[in-house]
PDB file of C-alpha atoms in Angstrom:
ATOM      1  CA  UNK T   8      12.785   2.083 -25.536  1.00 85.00           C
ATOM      2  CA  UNK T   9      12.170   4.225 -23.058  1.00 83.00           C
ATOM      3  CA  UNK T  10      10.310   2.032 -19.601  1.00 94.00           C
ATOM      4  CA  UNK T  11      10.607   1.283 -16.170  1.00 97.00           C
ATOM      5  CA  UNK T  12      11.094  -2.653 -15.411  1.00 98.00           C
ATOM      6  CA  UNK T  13      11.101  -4.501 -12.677  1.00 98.00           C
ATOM      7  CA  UNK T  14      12.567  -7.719 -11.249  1.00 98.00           C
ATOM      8  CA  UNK T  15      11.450 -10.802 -10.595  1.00 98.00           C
ATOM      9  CA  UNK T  16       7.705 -10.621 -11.882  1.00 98.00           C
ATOM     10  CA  UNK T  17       6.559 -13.213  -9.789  1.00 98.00           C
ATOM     11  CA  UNK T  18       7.780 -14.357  -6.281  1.00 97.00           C
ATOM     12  CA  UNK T  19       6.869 -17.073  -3.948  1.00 97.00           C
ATOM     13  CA  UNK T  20       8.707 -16.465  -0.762  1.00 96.00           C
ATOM     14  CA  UNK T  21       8.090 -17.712   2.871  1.00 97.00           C
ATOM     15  CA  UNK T  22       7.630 -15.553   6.167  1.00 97.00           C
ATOM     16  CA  UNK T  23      10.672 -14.041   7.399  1.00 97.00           C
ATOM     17  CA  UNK T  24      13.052 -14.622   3.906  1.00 97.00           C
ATOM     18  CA  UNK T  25      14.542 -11.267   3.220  1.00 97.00           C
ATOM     19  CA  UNK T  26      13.466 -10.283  -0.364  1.00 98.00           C
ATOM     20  CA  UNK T  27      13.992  -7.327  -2.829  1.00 98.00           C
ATOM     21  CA  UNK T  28      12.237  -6.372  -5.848  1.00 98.00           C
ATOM     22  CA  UNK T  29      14.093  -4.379  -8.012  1.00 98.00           C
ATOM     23  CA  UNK T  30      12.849  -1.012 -10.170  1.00 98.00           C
ATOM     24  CA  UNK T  31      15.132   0.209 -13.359  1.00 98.00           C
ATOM     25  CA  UNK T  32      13.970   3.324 -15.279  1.00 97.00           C
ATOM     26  CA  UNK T  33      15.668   4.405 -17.883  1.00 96.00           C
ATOM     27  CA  UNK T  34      14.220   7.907 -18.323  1.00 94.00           C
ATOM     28  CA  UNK T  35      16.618  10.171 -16.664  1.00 93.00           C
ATOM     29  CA  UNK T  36      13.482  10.950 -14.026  1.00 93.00           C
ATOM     30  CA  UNK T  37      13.962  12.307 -10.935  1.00 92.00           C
ATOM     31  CA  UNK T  38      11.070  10.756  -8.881  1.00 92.00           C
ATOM     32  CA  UNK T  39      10.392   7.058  -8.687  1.00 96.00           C
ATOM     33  CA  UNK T  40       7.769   5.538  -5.918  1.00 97.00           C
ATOM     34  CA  UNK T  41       6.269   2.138  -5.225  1.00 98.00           C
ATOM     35  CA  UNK T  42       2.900   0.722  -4.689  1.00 98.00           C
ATOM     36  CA  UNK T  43       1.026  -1.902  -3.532  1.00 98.00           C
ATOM     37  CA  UNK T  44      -2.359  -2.848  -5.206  1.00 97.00           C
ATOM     38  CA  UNK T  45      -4.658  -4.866  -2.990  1.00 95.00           C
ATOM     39  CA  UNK T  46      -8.249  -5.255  -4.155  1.00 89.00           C
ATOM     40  CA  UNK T  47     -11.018  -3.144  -2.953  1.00 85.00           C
ATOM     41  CA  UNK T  48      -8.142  -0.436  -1.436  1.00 87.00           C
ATOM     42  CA  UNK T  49      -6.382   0.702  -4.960  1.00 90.00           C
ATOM     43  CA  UNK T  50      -3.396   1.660  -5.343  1.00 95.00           C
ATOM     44  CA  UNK T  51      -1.134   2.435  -2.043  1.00 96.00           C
ATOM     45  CA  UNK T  52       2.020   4.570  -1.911  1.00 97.00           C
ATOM     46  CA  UNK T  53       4.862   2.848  -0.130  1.00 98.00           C
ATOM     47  CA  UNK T  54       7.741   5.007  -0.655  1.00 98.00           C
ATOM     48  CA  UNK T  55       8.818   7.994  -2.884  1.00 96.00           C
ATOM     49  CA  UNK T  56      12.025   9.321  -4.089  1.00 95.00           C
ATOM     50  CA  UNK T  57      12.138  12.985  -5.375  1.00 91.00           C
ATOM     51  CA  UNK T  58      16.243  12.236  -6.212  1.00 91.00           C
ATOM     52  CA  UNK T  59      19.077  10.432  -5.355  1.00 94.00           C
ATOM     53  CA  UNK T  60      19.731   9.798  -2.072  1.00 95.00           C
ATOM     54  CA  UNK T  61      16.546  11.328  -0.756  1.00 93.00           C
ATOM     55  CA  UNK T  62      13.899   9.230   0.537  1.00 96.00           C
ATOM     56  CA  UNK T  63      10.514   9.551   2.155  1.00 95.00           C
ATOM     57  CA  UNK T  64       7.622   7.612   3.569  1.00 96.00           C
ATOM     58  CA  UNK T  65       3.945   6.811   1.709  1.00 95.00           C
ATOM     59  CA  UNK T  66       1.313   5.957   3.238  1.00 93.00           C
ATOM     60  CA  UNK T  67       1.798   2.285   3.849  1.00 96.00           C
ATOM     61  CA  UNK T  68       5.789   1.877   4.862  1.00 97.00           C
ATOM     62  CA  UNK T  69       5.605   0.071   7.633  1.00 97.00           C
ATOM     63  CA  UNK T  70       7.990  -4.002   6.876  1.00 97.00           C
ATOM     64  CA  UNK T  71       9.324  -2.265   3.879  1.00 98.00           C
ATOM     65  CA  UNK T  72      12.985  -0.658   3.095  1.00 98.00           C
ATOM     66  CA  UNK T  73      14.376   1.665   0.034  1.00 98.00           C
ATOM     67  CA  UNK T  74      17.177   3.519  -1.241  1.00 97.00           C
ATOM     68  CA  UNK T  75      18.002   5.669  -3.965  1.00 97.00           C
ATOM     69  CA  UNK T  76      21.852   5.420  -4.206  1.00 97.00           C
ATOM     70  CA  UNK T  77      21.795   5.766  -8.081  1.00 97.00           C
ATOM     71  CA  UNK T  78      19.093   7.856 -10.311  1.00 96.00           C
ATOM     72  CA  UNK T  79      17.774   5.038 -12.127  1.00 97.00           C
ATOM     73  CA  UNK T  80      17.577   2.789  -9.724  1.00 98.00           C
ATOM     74  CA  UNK T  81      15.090   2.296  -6.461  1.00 98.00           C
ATOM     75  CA  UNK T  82      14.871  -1.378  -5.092  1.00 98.00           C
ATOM     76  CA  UNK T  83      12.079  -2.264  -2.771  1.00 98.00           C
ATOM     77  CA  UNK T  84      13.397  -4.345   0.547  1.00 98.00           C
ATOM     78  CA  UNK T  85      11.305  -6.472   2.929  1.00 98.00           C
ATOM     79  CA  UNK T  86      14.030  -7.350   5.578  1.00 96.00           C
ATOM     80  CA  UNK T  87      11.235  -9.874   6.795  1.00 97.00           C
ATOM     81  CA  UNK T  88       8.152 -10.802   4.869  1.00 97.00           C
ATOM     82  CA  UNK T  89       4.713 -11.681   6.725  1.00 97.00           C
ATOM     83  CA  UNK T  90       2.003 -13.033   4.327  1.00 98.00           C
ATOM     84  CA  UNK T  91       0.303  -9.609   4.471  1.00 97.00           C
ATOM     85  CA  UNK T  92       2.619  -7.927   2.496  1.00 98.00           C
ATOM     86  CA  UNK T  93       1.258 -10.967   0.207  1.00 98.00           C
ATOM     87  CA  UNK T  94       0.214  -7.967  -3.059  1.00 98.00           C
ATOM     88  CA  UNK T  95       1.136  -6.610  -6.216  1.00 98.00           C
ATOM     89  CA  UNK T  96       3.556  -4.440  -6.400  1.00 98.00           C
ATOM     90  CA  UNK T  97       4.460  -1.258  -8.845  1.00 98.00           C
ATOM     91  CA  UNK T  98       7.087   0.879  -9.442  1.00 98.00           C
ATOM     92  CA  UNK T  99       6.559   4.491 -11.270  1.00 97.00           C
ATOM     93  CA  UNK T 100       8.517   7.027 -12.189  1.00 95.00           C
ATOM     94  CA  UNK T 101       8.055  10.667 -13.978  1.00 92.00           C
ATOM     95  CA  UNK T 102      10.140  13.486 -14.533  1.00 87.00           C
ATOM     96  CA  UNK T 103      10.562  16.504 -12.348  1.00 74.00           C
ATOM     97  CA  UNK T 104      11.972  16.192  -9.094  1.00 51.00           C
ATOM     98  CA  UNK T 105      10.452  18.730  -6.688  1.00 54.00           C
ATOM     99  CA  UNK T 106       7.018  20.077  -9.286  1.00 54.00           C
ATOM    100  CA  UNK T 107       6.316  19.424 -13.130  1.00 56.00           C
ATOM    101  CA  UNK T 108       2.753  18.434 -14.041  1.00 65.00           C
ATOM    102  CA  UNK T 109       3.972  15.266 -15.412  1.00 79.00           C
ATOM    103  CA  UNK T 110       2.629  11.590 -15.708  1.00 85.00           C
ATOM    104  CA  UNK T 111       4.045   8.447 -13.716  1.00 91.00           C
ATOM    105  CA  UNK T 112       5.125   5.618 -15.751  1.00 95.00           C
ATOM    106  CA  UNK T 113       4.867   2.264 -13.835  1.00 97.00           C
ATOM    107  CA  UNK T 114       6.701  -0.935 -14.401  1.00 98.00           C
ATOM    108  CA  UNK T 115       4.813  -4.260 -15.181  1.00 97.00           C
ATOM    109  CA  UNK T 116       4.302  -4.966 -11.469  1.00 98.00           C
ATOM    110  CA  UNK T 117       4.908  -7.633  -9.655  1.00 98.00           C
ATOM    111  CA  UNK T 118       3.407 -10.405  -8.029  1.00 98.00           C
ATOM    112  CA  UNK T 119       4.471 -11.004  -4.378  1.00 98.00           C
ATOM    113  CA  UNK T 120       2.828 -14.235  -2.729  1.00 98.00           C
ATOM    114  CA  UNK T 121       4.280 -14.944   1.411  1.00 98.00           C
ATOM    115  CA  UNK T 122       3.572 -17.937   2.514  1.00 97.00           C
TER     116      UNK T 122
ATOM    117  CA  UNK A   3      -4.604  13.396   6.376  1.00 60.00           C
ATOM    118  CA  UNK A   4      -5.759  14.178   2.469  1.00 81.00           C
ATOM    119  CA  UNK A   5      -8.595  12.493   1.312  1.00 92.00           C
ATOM    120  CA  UNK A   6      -9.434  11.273  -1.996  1.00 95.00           C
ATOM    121  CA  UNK A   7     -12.516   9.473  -2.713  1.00 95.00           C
ATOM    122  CA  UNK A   8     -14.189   8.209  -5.771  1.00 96.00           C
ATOM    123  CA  UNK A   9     -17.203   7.412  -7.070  1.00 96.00           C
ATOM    124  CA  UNK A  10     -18.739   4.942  -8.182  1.00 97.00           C
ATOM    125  CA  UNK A  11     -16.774   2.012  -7.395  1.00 96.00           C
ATOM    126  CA  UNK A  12     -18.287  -0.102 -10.154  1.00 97.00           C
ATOM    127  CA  UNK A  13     -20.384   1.489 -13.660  1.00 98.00           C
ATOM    128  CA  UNK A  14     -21.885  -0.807 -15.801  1.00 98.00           C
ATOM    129  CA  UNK A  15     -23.072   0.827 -19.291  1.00 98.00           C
ATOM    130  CA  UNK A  16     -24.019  -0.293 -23.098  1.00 98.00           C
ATOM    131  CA  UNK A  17     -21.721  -0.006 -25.525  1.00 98.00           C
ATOM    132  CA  UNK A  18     -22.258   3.531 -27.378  1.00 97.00           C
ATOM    133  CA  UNK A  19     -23.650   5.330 -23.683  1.00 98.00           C
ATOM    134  CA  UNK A  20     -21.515   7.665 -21.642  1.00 98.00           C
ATOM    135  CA  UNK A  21     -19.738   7.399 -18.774  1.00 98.00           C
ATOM    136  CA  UNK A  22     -19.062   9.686 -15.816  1.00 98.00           C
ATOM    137  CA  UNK A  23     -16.170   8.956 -12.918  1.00 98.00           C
ATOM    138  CA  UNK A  24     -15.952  11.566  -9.807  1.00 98.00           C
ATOM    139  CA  UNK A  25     -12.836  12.287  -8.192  1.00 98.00           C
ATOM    140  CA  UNK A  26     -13.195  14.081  -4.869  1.00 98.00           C
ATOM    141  CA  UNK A  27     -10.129  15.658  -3.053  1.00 96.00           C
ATOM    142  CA  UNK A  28      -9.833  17.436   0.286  1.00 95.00           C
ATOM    143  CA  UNK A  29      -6.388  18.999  -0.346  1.00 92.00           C
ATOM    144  CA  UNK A  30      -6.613  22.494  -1.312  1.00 92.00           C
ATOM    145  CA  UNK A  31      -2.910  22.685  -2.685  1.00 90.00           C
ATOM    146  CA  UNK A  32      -3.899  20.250  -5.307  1.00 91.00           C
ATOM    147  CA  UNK A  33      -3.149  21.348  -9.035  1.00 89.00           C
ATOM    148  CA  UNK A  34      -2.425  18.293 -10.739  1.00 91.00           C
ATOM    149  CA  UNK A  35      -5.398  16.428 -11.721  1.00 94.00           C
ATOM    150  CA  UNK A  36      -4.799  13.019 -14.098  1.00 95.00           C
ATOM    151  CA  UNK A  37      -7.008  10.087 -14.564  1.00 97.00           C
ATOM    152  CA  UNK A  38      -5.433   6.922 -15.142  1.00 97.00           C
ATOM    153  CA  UNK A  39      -6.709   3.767 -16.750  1.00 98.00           C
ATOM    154  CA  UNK A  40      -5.704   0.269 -15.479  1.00 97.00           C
ATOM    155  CA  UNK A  41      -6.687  -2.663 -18.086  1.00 97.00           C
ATOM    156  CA  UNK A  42      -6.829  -6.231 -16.529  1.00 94.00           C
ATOM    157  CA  UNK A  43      -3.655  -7.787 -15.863  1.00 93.00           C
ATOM    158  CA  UNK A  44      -1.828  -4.510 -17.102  1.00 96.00           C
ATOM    159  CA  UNK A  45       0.026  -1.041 -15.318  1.00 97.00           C
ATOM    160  CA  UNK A  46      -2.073   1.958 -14.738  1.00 97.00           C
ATOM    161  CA  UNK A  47      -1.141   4.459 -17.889  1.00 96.00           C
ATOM    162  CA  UNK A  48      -2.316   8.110 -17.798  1.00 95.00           C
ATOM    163  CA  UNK A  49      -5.212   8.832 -20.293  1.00 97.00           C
ATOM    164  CA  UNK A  50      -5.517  12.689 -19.153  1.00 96.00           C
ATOM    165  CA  UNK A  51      -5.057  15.085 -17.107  1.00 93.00           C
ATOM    166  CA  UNK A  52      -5.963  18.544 -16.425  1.00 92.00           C
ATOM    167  CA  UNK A  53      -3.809  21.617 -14.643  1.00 87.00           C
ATOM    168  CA  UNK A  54      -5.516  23.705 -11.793  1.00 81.00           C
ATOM    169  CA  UNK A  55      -5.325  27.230 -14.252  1.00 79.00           C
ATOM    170  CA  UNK A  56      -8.069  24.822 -16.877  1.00 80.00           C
ATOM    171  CA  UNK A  57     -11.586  24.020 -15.753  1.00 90.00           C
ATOM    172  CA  UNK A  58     -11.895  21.470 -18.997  1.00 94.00           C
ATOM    173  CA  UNK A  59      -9.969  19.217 -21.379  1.00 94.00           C
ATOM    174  CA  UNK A  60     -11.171  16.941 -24.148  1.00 96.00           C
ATOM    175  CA  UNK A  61      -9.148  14.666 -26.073  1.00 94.00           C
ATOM    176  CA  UNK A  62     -11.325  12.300 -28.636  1.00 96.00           C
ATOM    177  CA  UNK A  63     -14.020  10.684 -26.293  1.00 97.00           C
ATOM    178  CA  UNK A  64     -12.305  11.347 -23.244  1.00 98.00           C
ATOM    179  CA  UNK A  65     -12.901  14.585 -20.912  1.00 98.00           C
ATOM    180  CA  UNK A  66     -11.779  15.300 -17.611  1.00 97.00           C
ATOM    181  CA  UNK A  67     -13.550  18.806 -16.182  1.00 97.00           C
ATOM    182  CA  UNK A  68     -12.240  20.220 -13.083  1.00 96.00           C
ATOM    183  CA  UNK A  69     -14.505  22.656 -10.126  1.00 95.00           C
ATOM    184  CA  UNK A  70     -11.673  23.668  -7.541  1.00 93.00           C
ATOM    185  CA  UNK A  71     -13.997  25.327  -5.514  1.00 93.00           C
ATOM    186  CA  UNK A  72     -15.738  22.097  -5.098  1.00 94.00           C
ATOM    187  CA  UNK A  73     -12.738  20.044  -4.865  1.00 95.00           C
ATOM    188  CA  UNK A  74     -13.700  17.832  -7.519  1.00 96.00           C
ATOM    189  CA  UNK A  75     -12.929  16.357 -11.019  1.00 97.00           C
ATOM    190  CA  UNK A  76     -14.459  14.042 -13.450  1.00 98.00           C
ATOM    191  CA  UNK A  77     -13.640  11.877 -16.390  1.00 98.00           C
ATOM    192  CA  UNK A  78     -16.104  11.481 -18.789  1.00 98.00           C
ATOM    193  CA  UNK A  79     -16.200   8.547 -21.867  1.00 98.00           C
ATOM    194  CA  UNK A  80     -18.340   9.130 -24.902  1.00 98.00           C
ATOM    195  CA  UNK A  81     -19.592   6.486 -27.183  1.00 98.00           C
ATOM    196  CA  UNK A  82     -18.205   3.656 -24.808  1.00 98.00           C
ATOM    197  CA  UNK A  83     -16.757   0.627 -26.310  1.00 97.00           C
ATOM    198  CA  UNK A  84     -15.937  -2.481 -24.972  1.00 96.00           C
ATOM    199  CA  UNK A  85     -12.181  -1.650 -25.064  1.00 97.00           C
ATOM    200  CA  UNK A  86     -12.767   0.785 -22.233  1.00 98.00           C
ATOM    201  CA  UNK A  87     -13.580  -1.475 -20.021  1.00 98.00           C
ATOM    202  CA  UNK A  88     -10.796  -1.237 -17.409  1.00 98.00           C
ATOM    203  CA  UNK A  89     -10.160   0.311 -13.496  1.00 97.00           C
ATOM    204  CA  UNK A  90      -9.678   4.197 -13.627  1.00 98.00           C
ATOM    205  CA  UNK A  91      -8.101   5.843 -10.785  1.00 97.00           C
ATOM    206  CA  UNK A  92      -7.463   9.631 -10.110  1.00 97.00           C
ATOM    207  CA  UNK A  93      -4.333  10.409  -8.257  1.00 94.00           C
ATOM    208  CA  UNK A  94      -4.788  14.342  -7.304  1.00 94.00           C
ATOM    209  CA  UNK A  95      -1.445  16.289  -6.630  1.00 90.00           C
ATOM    210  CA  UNK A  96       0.266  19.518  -5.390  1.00 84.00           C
ATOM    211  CA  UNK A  97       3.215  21.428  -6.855  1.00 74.00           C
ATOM    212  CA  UNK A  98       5.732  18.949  -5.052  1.00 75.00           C
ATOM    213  CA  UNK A  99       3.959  15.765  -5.851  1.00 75.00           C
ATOM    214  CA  UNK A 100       5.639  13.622  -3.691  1.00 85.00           C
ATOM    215  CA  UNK A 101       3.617  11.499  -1.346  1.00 86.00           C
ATOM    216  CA  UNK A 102       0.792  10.592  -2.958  1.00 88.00           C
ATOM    217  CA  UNK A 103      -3.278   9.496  -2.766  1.00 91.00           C
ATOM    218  CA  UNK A 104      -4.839   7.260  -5.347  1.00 94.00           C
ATOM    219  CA  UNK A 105      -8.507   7.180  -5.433  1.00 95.00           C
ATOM    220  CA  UNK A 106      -9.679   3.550  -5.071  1.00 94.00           C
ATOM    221  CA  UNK A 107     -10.844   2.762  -8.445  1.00 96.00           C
ATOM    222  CA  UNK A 108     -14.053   2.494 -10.319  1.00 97.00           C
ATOM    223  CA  UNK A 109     -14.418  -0.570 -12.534  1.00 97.00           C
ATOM    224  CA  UNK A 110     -16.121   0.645 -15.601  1.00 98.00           C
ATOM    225  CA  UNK A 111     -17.731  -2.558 -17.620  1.00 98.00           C
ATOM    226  CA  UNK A 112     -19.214  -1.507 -21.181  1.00 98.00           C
ATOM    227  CA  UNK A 113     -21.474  -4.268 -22.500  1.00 96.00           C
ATOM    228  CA  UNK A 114     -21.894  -4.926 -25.866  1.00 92.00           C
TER     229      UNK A 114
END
């Protein structure tokens, strides 16, 4: 089945306790991103990945970390949690590296509570 | 920076009425238009989306129109049911598509 997942789905962590959240897609794509979804300001973009090894910023980066050292793979790293990077979290990823009118699939999200 | 905005933030119809969601862009290399849908608890899945070179595209009760010059698109829901209840976001793109702008989300309640 073709999906993006992510691990874990729910975290509890306290401030300063490096984390990562890990994204898996299994679709071959080229691009994969994360988001944050706070309510009342949507759906932010934290990084993107238009291929391996080639990162760049969203519009909220700032506390977090990626890399892209294998196509289907794009972990999330917060080398030191504060509680407000307290969110959920998404991963998404479509086909088409650079172009290609296609649609993001996103992982199940997950739920990221700093205390 | 690019600018997306949409509106309204909350709709609240009756079952059977229509529904209209405005997405407002200020990029002009935009040509990627979708509209997702975002059920409680769930991911955001694409329900349509339109290419620059098409003004309009229906599929079943679902539109999404597109004015360029304007720098706007819209969804539009026919016959609402209660099932469409849900968050709908637009997420407007250019040819590279990399970083990207989500509108904020308009929470569409259909009563029954």
């Amino acid at each position: 089945e073709a999906q993006v997942t992510q691990n874990p789905r729910y975290l509890i962590t306290v401030t300063g306790k490096k984390l990562t959240v890990t994204c898996s897609q299994n679709m071959n794509h080229e691009y994969m991103s994360w988001y944050r979804q706070d309510p009342g300001l949507g759906l932010r973009q934290i990084y993107y990945s238009m291929n391996v090894e080639v990162t760049d910023k969203g519009d909220v980066p700032e506390g977090y970390k990626v890399s892209r050292k294998e196509k289907r793979n794009f972990p999330l790293i917060l080398e030191s949690p504060s509680p407000n990077q307290t969110s959920l979290y998404f991963c998404a990823s479509r086909w088409g590296g650079t172009g290609g009118y296609n649609e993001q699939f996103f992982g199940p999200g997950t739920r990221l509570t700093v205390l | 920076g690019e600018n997306v905005e949409q509106h309204p933030s909350t709709l609240s119809v009756q079952e059977g009425d229509s529904a209209v969601i405005k997405c407002t862009y200020s990029d002009s290399a935009s040509n990627y238009f979708p509209w997702y849908k975002q059920e409680l608890g769930k991911r955001p899945q694409l329900i349509i989306d339109i290419r620059s070179n098409v003004g309009e595209k229906k599929d079943q009760r679902i539109a999404v129109t597109l004015n360029k010059t304007a720098k706007h698109f819209s969804l539009h829901i026919t016959e609402t049911q209660p099932e469409d209840s849900a968050v709908y976001f637009c997420a407007p793109r250019d040819n590279q598509g990399g970083k990207l702008i989500f509108g904020q989300g308009t929470e569409l309640s259909v009563k029954p």
